Structure formats: structure tokens, C-alpha cells
PDB file of C-alpha atoms in Angstrom:
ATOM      1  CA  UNK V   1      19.145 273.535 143.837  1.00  0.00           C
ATOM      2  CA  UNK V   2      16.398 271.413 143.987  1.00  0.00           C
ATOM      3  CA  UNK V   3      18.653 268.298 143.832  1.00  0.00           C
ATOM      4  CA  UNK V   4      22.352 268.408 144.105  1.00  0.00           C
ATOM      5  CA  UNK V   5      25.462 267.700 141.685  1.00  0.00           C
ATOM      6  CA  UNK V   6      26.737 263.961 141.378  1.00  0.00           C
ATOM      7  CA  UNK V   7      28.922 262.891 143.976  1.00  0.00           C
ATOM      8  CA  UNK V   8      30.565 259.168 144.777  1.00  0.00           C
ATOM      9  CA  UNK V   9      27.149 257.908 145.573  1.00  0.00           C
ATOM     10  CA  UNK V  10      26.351 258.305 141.688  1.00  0.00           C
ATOM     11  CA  UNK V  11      28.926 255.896 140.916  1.00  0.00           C
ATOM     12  CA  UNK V  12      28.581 253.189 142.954  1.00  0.00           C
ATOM     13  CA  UNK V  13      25.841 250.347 143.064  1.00  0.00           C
ATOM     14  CA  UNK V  14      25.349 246.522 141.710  1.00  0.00           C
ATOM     15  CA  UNK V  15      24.918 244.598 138.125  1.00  0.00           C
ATOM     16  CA  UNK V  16      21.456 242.464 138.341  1.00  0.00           C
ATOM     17  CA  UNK V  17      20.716 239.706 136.114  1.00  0.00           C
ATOM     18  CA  UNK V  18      18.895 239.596 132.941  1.00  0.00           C
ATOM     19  CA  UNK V  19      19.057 238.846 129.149  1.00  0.00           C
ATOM     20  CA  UNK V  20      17.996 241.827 127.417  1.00  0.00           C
ATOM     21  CA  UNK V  21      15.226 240.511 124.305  1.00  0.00           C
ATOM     22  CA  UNK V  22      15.207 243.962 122.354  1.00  0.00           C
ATOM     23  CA  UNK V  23      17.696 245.327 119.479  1.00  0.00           C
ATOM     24  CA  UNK V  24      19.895 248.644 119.090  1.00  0.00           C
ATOM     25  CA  UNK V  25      19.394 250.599 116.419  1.00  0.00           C
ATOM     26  CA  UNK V  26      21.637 253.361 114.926  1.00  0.00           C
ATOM     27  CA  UNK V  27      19.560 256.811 114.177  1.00  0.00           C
ATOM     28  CA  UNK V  28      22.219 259.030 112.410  1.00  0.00           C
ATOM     29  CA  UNK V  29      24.901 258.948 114.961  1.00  0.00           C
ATOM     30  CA  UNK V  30      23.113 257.580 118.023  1.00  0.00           C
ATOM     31  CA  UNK V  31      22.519 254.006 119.402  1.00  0.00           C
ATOM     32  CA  UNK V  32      19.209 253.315 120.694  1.00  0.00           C
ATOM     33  CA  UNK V  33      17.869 250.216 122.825  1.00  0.00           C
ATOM     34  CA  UNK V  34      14.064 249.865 121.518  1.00  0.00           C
ATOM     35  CA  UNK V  35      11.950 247.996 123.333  1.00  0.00           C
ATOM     36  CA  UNK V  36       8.583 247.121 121.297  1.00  0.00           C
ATOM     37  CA  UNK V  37       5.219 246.061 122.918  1.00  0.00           C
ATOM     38  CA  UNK V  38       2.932 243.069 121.662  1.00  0.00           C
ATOM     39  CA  UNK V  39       0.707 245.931 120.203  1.00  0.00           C
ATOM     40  CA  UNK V  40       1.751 246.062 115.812  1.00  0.00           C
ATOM     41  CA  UNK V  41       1.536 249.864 116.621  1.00  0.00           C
ATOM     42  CA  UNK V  42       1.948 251.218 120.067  1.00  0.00           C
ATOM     43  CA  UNK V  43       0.343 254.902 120.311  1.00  0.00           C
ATOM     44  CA  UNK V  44       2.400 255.097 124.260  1.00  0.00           C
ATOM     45  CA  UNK V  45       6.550 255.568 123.918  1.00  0.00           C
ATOM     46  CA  UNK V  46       8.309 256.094 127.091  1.00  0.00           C
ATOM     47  CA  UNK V  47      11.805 257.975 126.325  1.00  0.00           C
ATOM     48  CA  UNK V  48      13.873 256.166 129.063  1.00  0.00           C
ATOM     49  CA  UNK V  49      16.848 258.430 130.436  1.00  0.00           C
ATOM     50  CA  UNK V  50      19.872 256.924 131.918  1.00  0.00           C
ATOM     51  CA  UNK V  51      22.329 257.390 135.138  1.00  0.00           C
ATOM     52  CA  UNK V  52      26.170 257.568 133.808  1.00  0.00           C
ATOM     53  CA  UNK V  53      26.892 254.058 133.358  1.00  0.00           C
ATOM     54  CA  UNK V  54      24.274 254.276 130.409  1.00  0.00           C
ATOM     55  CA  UNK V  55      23.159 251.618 127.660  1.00  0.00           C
ATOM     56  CA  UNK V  56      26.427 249.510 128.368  1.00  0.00           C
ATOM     57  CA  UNK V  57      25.046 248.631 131.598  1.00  0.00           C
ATOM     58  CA  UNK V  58      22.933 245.724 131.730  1.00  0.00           C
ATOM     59  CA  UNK V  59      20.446 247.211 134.026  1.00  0.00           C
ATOM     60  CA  UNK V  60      19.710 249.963 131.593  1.00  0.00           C
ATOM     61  CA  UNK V  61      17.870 247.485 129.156  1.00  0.00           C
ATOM     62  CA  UNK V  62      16.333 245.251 131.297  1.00  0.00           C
ATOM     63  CA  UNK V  63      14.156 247.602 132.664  1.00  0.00           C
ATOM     64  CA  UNK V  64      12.910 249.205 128.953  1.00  0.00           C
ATOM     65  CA  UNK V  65      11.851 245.557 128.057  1.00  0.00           C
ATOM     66  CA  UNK V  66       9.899 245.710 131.434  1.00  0.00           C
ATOM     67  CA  UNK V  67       8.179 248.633 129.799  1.00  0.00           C
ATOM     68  CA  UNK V  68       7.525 247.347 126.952  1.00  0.00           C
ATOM     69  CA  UNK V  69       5.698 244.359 128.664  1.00  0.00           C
ATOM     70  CA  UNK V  70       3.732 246.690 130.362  1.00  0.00           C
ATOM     71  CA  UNK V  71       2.553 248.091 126.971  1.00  0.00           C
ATOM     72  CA  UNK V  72       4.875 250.872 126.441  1.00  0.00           C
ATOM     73  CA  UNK V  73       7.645 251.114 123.561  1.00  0.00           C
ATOM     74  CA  UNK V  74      10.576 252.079 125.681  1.00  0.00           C
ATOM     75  CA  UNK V  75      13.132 254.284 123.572  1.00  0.00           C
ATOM     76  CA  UNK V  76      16.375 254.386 125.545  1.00  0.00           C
ATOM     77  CA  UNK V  77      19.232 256.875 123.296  1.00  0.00           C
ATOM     78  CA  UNK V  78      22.874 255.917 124.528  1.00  0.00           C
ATOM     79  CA  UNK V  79      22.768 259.564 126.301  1.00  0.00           C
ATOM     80  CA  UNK V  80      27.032 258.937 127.296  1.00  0.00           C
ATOM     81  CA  UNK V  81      27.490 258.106 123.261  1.00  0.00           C
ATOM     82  CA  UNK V  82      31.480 256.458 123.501  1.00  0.00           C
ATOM     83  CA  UNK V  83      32.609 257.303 127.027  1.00  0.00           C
ATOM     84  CA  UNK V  84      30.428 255.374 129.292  1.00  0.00           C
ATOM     85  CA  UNK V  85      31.527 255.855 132.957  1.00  0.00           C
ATOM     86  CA  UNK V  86      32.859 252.308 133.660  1.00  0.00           C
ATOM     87  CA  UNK V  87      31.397 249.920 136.110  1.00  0.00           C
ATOM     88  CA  UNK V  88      32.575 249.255 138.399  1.00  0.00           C
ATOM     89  CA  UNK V  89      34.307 252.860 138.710  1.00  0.00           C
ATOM     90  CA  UNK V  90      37.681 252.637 139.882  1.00  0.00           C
ATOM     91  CA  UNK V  91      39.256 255.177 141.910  1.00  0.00           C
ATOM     92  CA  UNK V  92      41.607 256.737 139.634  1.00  0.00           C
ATOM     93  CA  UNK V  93      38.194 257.657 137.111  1.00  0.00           C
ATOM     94  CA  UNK V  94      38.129 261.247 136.621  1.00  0.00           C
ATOM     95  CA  UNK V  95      34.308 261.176 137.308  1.00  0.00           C
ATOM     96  CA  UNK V  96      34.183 265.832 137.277  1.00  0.00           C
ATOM     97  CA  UNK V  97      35.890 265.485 134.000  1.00  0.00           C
ATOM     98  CA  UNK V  98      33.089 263.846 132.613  1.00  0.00           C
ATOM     99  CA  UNK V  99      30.358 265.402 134.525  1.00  0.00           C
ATOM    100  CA  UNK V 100      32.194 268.920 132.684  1.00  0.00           C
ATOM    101  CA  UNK V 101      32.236 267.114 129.212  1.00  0.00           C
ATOM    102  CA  UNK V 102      28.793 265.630 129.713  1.00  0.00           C
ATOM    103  CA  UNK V 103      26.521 268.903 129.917  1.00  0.00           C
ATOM    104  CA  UNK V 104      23.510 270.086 128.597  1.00  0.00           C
ATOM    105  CA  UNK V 105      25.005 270.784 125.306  1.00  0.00           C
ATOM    106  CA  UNK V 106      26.440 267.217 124.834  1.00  0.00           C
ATOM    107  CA  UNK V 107      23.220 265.468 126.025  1.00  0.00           C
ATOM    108  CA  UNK V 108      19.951 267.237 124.582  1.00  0.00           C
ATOM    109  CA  UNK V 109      20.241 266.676 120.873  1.00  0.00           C
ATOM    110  CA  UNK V 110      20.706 263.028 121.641  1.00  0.00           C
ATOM    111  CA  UNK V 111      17.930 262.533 123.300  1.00  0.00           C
ATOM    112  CA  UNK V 112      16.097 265.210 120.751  1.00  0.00           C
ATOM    113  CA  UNK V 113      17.557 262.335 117.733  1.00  0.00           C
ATOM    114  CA  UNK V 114      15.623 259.797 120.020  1.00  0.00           C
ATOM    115  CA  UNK V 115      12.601 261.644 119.659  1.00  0.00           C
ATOM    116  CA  UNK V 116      12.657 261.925 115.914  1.00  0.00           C
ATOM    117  CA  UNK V 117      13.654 258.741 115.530  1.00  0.00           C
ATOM    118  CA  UNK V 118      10.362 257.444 117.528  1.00  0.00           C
ATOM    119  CA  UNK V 119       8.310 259.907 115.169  1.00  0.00           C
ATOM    120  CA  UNK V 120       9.562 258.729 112.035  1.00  0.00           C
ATOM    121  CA  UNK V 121       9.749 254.563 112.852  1.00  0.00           C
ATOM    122  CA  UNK V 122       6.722 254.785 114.734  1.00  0.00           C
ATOM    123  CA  UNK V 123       4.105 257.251 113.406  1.00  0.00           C
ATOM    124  CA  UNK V 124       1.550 255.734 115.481  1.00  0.00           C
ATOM    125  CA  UNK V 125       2.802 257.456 118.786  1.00  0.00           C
ATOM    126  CA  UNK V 126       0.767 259.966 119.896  1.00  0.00           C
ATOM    127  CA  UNK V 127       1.666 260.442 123.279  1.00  0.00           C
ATOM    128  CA  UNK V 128       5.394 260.525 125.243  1.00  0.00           C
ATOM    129  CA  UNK V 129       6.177 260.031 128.262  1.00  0.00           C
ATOM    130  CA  UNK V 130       9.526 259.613 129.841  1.00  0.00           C
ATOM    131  CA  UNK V 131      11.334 258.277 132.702  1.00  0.00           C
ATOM    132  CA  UNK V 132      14.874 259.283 134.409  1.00  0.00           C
ATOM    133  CA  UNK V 133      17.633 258.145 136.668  1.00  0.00           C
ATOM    134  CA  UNK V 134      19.631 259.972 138.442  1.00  0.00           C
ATOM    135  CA  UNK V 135      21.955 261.952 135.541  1.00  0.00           C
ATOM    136  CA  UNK V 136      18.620 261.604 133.275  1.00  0.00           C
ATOM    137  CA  UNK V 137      16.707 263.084 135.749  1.00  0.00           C
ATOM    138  CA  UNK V 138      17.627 266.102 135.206  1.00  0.00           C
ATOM    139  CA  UNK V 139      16.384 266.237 131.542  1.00  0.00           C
ATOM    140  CA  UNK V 140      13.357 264.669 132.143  1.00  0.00           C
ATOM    141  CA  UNK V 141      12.357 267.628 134.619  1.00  0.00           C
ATOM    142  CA  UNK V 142      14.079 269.747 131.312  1.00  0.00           C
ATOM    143  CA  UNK V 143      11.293 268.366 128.871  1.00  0.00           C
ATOM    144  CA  UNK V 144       8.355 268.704 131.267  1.00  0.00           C
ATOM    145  CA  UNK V 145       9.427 272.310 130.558  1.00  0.00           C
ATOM    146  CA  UNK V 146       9.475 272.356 126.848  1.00  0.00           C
ATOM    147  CA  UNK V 147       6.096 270.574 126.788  1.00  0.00           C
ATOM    148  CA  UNK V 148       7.414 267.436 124.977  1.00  0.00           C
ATOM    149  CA  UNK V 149       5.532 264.704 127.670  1.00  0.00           C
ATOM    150  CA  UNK V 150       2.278 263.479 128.709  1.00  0.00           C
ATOM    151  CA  UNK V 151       4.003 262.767 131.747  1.00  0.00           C
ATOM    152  CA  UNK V 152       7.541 262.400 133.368  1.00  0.00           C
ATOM    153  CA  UNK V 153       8.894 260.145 135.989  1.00  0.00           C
ATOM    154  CA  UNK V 154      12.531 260.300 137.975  1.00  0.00           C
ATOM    155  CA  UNK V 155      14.025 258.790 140.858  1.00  0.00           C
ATOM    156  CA  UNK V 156      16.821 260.048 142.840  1.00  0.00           C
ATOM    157  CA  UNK V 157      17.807 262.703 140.520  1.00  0.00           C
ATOM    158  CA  UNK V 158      20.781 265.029 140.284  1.00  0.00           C
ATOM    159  CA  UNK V 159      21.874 268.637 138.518  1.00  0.00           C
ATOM    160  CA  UNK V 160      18.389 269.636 138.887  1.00  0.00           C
ATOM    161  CA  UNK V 161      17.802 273.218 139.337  1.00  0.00           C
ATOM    162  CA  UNK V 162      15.422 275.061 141.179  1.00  0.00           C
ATOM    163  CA  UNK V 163      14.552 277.332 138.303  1.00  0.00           C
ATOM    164  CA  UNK V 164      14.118 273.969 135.835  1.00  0.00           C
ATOM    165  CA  UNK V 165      11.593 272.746 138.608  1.00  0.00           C
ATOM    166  CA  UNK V 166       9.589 275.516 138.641  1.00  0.00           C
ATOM    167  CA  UNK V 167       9.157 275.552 134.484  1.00  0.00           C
ATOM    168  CA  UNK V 168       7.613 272.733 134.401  1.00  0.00           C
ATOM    169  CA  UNK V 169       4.312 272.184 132.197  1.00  0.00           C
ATOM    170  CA  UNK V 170       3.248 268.680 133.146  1.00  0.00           C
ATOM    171  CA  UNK V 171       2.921 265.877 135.493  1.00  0.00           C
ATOM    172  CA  UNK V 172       6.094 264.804 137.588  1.00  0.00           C
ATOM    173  CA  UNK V 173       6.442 261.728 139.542  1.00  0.00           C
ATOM    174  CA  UNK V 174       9.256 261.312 141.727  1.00  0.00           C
ATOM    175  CA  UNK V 175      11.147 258.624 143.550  1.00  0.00           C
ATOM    176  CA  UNK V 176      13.231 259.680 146.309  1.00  0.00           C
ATOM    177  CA  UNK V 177      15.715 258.090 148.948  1.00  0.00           C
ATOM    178  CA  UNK V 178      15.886 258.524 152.328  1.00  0.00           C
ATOM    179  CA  UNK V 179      19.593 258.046 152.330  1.00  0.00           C
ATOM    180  CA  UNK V 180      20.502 260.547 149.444  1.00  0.00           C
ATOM    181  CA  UNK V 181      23.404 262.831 149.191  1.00  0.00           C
ATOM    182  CA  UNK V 182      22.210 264.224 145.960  1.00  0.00           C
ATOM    183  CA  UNK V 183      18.174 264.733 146.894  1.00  0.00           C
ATOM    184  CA  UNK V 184      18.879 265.383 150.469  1.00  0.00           C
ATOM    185  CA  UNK V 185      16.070 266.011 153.605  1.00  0.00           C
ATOM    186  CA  UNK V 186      16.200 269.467 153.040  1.00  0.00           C
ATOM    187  CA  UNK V 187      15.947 269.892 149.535  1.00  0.00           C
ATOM    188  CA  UNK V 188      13.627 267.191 148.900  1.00  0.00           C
ATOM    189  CA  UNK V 189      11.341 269.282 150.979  1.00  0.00           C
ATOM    190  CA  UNK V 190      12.099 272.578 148.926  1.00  0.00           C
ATOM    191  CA  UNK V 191      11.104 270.662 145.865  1.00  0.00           C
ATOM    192  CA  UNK V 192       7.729 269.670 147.551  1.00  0.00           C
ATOM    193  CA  UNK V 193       7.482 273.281 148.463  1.00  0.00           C
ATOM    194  CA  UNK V 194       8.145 274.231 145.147  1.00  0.00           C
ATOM    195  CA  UNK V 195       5.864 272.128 143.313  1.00  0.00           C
ATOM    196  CA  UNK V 196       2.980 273.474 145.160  1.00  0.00           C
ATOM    197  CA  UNK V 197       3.862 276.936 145.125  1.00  0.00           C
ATOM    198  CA  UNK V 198       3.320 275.873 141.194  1.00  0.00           C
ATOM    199  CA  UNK V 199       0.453 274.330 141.357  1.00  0.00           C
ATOM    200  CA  UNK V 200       1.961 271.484 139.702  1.00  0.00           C
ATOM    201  CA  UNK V 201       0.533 267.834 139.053  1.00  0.00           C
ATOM    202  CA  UNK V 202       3.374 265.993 141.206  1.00  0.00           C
ATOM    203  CA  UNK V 203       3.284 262.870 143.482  1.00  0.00           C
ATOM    204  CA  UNK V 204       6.507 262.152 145.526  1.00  0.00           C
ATOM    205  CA  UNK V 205       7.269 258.752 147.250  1.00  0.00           C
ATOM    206  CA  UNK V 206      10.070 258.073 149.639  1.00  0.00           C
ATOM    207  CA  UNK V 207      11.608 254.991 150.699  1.00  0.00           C
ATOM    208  CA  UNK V 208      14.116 253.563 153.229  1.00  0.00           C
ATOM    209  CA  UNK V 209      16.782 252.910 150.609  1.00  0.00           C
ATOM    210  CA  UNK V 210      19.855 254.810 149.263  1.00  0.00           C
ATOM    211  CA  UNK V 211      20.404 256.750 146.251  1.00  0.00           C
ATOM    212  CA  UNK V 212      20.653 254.353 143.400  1.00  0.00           C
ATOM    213  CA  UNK V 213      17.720 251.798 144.396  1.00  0.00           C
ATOM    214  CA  UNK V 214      15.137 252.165 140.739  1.00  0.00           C
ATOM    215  CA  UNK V 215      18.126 251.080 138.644  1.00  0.00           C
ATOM    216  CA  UNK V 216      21.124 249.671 140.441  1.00  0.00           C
ATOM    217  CA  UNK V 217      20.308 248.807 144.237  1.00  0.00           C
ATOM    218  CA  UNK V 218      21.724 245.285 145.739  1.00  0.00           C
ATOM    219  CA  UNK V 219      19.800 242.645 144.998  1.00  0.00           C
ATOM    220  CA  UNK V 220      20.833 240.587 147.604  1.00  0.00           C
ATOM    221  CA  UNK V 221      18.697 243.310 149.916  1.00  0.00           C
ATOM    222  CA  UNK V 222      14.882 242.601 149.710  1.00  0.00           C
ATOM    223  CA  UNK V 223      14.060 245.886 151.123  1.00  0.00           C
ATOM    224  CA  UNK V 224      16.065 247.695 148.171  1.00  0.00           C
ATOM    225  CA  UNK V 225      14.633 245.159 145.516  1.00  0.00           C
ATOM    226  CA  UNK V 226      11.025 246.440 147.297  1.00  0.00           C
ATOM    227  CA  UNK V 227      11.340 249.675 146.198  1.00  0.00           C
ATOM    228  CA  UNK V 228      13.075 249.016 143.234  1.00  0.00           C
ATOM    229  CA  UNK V 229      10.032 247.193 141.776  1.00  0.00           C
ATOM    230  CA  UNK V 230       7.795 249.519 143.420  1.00  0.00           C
ATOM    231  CA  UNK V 231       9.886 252.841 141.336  1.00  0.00           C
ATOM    232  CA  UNK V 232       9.135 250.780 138.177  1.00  0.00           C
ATOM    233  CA  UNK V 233       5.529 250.283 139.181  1.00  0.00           C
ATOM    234  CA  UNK V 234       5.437 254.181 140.370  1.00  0.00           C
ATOM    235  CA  UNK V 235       6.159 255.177 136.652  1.00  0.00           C
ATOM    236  CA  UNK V 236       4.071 252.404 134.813  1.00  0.00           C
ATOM    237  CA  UNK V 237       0.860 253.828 137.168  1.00  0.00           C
ATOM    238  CA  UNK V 238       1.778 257.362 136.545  1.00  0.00           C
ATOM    239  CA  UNK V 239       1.978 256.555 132.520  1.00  0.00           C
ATOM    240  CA  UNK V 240      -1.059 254.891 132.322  1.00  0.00           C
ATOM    241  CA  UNK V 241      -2.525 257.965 134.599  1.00  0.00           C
ATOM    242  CA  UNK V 242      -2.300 260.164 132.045  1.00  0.00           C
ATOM    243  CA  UNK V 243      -2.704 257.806 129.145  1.00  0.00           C
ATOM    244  CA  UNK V 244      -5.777 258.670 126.712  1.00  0.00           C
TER     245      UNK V 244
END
């Protein structure tokens, strides 16, 4: 494994504040949060993959309209469709129930029906990128492989596998906690070793936080809030990298 399965530290973390200023649309079956920039017809999308608490949570659009300042239209598919994980979790949840239900089967053609959806309302796009959180990590790392991005960007990611890693086609930027029982010591350094035996196009940043911090860390704690800006940042740099 190159990062482990979810665990409780996937299900735990803290609401911030925000109004989101974008709209949901519904592409066939599937609700997506899109988040336009200034430009009449943005040429840069960033496909924006969620943890499991998905587009209910607040956090999950406040952060594509921050892309979408930053020039990008953000394009984030409600990847848990009806049956969010609720936040807070409650003991009683039957989180590997829907970790079982929730597989690679249930999850790629939605985000495949976000991609067509960005082709067909905006034709102007010409390059994708994407970004994912923990449970969207995984399928970030997934379309590096497929050659679907100009670039990819995660941050403490789970289910990824060592053989997905080493497909990979493009650039991958990565976000990692030091505190991590999903991307621990070890196999954050088997990923590094991995990406070079590739020869891929990689940068990896680590920070004194826990699992969680790019999307849901305390905001009460300015060291998490540091490198929660600084994951968003990581990704917008990485993005604009790569951008033609």
C-alpha cells in the first residue's frame, strides 16, 4: 500500500465558516458544485475530489470558490451521491459498510459524468487538473493513470495502492501529515521511493499537523490553519506549474 485504508481518523475533524457564492447543478443523475472564475471562458478546470463527508459539508465548497478566485473553474461531483457520511459521525455509523458500498465501481462514473459535463458546458477547457482529499485521493492518483490531467494534487490520502502509484502518467503533488494513520512514516517513504524509481514529476510536503488538516483541521489551531492554507496554495502553484 502506498497509503492505507480509512480508519477513525477519516471521520473526525471540524466545520469552518463560510458562505459558499457558487450554484449546484444536476448533470443526468449527479449534483455538481461549480465554481466559475471572472474569466467569460476559463481554458483551466480543476475536478475537485472529496473526503466522505462530501458536497454536504460546508468545507467542501468553500474551498472550490477559493479556486475559482484563483482563476480556476472548480468542478466538485457529489462523489457520496445520497449517503453522505454524517458529520459529526456518531459512534453507532457503520463507517466499513460504506467504505464496502463506496468502491471503485460506485465512484468513477461520477466523477467520469463530471468530466463530460465540464466538456459539454464549458468547451473552452483545454486543460484538467484535479485535486483530492483523503477518500478522493485515491482517484486522483487513478486519473494520473488514465492520462485525463495536466496535473494532480492530494493531501493525506487513503486506499491508494502501490500498483496505482506506480501507473501514473503525470505530475503528482502531495500533502502529507506527520501525524497520519492512513499515510504513515513508513509508507510515506515507500511512496517517495516509488515515485523515483518512476521517474515521476512529484513534489511531497510534510507538515506538523494530523490527517485531515487541507480540508477539515481546527481552526481554532493556527499551526493547522498554516498548513491548511499552505495545501491550498501547494495545489494552486502546482496548477499554474503546468498551466500553458
Amino acid at each position: 500500500m502506498a497509503s492505507d485504508e480509512s480508519s477513525s481518523c477519516c471521520t473526525k475533524g471540524y466545520k469552518h465558516s463560510g458562505t459558499p457564492s457558487s450554484e449546484i447543478v444536476t448533470f443526468e443523475d449527479v449534483d455538481i458544485y461549480v465554481a466559475k472564475p471572472t474569466a467569460e471562458a476559463p481554458t483551466r478546470a480543476v475536478i475537485y475530489l472529496s473526503d466522505i463527508f462530501g458536497m454536504p459539508f460546508l468545507n467542501h465548497k468553500i474551498i472550490p470558490d477559493n479556486f475559482a478566485k484563483q482563476g480556476y473553474l472548480a468542478i466538485l461531483p457529489n462523489l457520496v451521491g445520497d449517503d453522505p457520511v454524517p458529520f459529526p459521525i456518531t459512534p453507532e455509523y457503520d463507517f466499513p459498510s460504506w467504505i464496502a458500498v463506496h468502491n471503485i465501481e460506485y465512484t468513477e462514473p461520477i466523477i467520469e459524468k463530471a468530466f463530460e459535463y465540464t466538456k459539454k458546458a464549458f468547451p473552452s477547457v483545454t486543460q484538467f487538473f484535479s485535486v483530492g482529499y483523503c477518500f478522493g485521493g485515491k482517484y486522483v492518483v487513478r486519473l494520473l493513470d488514465e492520462g485525463k490531467l495536466d496535473g494532480g494534487f492530494i493531501a493525506h490520502p487513503s486506499y491508494v495502492t502501490d500498483p496505482e502509484l506506480r501507473a501514473i502518467k503525470g505530475p503528482l503533488s502531495i500533502a502529507a501529515a506527520e501525524t497520519d494513520y492512513l499515510l504513515t512514516e513508513e509508507e510515506r517513504h515507500l511512496t517517495e521511493k516509488v515515485l523515483k524509481e518512476i521517474g515521476a514529476t512529484y513534489l511531497l510536503t510534510l507538515s506538523s499537523v494530523e490527517h485531515g488538516f487541507a480540508v477539515r483541521g481546527d481552526p481554532s489551531d493556527p499551526v493547522t490553519m498554516w498548513a491548511h492554507e499552505a495545501a491550498f496554495y501547494q495545489a494552486v502553484q502546482w496548477f499554474n506549474r503546468f498551466s500553458k
